[in-house]
PDB file of C-alpha atoms in Angstrom:
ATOM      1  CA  UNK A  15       0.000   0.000   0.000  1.00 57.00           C
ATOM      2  CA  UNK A  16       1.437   3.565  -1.306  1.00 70.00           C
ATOM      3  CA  UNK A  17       1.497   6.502   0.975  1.00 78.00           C
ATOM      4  CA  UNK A  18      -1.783   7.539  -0.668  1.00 83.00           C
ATOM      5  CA  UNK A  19      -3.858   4.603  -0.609  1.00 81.00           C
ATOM      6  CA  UNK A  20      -3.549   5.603   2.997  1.00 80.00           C
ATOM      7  CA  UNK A  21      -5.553   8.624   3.013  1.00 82.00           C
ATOM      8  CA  UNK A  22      -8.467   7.620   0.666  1.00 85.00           C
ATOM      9  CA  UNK A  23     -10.990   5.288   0.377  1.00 85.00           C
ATOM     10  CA  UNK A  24     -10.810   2.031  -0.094  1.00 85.00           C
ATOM     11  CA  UNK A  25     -11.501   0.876  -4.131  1.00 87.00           C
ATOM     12  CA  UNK A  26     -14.726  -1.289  -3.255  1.00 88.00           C
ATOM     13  CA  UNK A  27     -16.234   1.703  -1.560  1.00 90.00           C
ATOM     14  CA  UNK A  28     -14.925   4.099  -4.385  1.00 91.00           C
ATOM     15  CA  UNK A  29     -16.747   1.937  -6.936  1.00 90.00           C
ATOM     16  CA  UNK A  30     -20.394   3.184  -5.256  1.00 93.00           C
ATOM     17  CA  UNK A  31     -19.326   7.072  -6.038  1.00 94.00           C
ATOM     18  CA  UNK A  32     -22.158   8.078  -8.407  1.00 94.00           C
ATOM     19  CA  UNK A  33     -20.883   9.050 -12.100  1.00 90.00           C
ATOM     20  CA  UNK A  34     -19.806  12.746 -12.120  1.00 91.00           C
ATOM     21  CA  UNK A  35     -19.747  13.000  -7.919  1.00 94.00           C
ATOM     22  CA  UNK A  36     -16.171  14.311  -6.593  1.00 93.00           C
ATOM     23  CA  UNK A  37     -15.399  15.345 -10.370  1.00 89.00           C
ATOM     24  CA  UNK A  38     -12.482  17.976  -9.363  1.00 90.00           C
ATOM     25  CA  UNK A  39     -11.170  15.128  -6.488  1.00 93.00           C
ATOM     26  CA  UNK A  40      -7.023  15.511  -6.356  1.00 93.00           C
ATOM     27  CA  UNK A  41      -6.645  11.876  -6.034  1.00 93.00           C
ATOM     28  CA  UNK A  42      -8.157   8.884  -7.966  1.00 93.00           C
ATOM     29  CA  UNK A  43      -8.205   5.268  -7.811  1.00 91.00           C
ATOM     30  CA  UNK A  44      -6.390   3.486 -11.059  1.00 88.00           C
ATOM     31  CA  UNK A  45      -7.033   0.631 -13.204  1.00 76.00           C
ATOM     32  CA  UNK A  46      -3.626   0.009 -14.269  1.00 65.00           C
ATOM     33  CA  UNK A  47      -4.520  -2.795 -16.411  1.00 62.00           C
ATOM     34  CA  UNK A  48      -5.724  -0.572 -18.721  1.00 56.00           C
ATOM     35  CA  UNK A  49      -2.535   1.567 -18.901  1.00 55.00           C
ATOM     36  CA  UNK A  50      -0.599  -2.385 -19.211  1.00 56.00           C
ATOM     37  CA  UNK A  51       0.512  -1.891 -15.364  1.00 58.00           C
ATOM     38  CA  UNK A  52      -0.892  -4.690 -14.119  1.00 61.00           C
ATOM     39  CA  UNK A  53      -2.101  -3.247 -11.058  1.00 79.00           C
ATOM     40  CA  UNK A  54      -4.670  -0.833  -9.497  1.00 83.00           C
ATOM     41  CA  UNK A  55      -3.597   2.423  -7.024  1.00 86.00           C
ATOM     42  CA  UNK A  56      -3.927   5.976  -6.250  1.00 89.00           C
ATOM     43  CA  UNK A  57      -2.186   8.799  -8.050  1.00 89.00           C
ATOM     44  CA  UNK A  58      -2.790  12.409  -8.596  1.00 91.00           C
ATOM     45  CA  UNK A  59      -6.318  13.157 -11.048  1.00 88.00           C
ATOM     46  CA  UNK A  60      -3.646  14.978 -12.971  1.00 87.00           C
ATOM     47  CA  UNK A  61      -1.673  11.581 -14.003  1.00 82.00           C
ATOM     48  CA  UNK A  62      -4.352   9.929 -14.796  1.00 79.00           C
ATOM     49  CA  UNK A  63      -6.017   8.676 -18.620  1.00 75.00           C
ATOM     50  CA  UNK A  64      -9.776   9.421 -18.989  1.00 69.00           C
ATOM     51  CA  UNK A  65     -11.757   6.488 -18.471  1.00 67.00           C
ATOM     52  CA  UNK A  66      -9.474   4.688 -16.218  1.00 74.00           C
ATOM     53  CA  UNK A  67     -10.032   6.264 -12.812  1.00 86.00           C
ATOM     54  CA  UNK A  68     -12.380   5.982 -10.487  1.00 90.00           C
ATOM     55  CA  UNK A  69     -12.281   9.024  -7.382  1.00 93.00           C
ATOM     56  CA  UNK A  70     -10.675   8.582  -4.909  1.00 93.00           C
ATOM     57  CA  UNK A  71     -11.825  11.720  -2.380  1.00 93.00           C
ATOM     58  CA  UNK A  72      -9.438  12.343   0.778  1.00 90.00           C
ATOM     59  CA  UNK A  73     -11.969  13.327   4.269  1.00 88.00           C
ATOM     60  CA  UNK A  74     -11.111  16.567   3.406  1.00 89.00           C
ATOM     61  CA  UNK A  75     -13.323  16.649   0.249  1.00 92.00           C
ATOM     62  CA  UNK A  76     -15.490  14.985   2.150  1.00 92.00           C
ATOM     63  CA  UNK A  77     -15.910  17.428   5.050  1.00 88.00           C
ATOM     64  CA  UNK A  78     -15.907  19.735   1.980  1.00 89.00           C
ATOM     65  CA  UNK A  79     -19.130  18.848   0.290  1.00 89.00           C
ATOM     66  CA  UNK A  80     -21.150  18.106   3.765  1.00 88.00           C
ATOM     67  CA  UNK A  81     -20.093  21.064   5.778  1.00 81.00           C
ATOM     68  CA  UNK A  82     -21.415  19.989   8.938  1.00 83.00           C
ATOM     69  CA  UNK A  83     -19.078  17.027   9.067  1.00 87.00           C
ATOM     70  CA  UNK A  84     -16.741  16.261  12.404  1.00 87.00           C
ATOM     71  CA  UNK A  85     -14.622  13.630  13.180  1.00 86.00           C
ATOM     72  CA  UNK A  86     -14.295  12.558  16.662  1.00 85.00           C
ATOM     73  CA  UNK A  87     -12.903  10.263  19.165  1.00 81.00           C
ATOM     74  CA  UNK A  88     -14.746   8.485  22.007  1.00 77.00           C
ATOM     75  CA  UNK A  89     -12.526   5.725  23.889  1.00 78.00           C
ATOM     76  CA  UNK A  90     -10.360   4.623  21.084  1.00 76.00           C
ATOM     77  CA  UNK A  91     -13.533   4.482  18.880  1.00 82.00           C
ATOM     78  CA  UNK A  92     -13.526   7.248  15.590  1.00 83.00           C
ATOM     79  CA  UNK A  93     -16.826   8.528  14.977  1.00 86.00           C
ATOM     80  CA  UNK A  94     -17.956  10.668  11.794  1.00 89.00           C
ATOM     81  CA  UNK A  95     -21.187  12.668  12.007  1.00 90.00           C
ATOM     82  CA  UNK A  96     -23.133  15.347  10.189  1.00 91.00           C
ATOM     83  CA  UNK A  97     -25.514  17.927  11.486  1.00 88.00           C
ATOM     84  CA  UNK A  98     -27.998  17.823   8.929  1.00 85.00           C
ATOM     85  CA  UNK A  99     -30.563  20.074  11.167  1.00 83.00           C
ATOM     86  CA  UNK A 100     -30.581  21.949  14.276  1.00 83.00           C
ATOM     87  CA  UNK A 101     -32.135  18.489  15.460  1.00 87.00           C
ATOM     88  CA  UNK A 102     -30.516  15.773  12.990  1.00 87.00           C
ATOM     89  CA  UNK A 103     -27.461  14.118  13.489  1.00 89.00           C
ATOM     90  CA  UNK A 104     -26.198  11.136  11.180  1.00 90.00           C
ATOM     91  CA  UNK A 105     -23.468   8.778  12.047  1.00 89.00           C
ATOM     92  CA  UNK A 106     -20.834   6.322  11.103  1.00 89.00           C
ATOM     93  CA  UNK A 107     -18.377   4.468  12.943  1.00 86.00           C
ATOM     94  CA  UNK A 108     -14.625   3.435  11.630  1.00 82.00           C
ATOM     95  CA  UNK A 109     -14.248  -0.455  12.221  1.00 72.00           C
ATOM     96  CA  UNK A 110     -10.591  -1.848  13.352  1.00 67.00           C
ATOM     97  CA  UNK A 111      -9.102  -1.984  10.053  1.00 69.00           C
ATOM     98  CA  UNK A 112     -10.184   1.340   8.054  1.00 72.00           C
ATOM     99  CA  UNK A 113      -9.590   4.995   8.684  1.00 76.00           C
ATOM    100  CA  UNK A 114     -12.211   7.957   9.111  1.00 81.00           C
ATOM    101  CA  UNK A 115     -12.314   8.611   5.459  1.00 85.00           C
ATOM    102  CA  UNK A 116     -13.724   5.102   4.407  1.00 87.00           C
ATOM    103  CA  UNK A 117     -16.380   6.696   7.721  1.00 87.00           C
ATOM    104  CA  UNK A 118     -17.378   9.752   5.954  1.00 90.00           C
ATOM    105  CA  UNK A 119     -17.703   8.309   2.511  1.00 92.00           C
ATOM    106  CA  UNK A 120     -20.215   6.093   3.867  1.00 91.00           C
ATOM    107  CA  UNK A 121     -21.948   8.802   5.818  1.00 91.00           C
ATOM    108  CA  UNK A 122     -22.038  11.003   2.430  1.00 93.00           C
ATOM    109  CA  UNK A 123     -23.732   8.343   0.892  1.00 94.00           C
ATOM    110  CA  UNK A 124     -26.528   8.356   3.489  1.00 92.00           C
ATOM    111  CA  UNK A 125     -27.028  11.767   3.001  1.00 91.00           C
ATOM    112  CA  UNK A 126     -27.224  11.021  -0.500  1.00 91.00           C
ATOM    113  CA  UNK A 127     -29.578   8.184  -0.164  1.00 92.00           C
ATOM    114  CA  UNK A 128     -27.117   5.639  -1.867  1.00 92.00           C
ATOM    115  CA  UNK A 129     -27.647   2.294  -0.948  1.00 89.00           C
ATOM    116  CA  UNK A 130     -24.410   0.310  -0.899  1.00 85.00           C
ATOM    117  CA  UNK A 131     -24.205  -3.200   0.373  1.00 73.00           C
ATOM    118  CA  UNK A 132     -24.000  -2.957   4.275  1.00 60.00           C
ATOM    119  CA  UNK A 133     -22.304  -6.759   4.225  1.00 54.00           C
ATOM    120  CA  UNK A 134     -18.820  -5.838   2.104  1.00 51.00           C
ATOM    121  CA  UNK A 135     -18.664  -1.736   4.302  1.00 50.00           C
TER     122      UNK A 135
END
């Protein structure tokens, strides 16, 4: 895993971002087997071919597009939530083995009202 992989989502929960959502995203998830790489990572949006990215948006572009969005910690337990409404508050919790932005992805697509497989997140 690259230095960048480590501040994005992973690619599974990536491949739920809706066509055109997190267009201007600085990083991106590639399919290097279509550049004859044999492999799939992150790089810069800049680097990459049309057609052969996916994004790949850090929790700051997250935070970006829903505001409202904090990250917090509450014994050794991250927690992402949104303030939708003075009396609204959605929430998602990072399991052992992800990071906060694989958190707020999930929470922007609740706000979104994408349904992604609860089983493989």
């Amino acid at each position: 895993m690259n230095t960048l992989e480590k501040i994005v989502q992973s690619l599974e929960l990536c491949k739920h971002i809706p066509d055109g959502e997190f267009k201007d995203s600085a990083l991106v998830w590639v399919d290097g087997n279509l550049q004859n790489l044999n492999d799939i990572f992150v790089e810069p949006r800049r680097y990459a071919i049309d057609g052969t990215y996916r994004p790949a948006p850090t929790l700051e572009e997250i935070r970006w597009e829903l505001r409202n969005l904090s990250v917090s910690v509450y014994e050794n337990t991250i927690v992402v939530l949104c303030k939708i409404d003075p009396e609204t508050c959605i929430t998602e919790t990072v399991f052992p083995d992800e990071h906060d932005a694989d958190a707020a992805l999930r929470l922007w697509f609740k706000i979104k009202g994408i349904k992604i497989s609860e089983n493989n997140f």
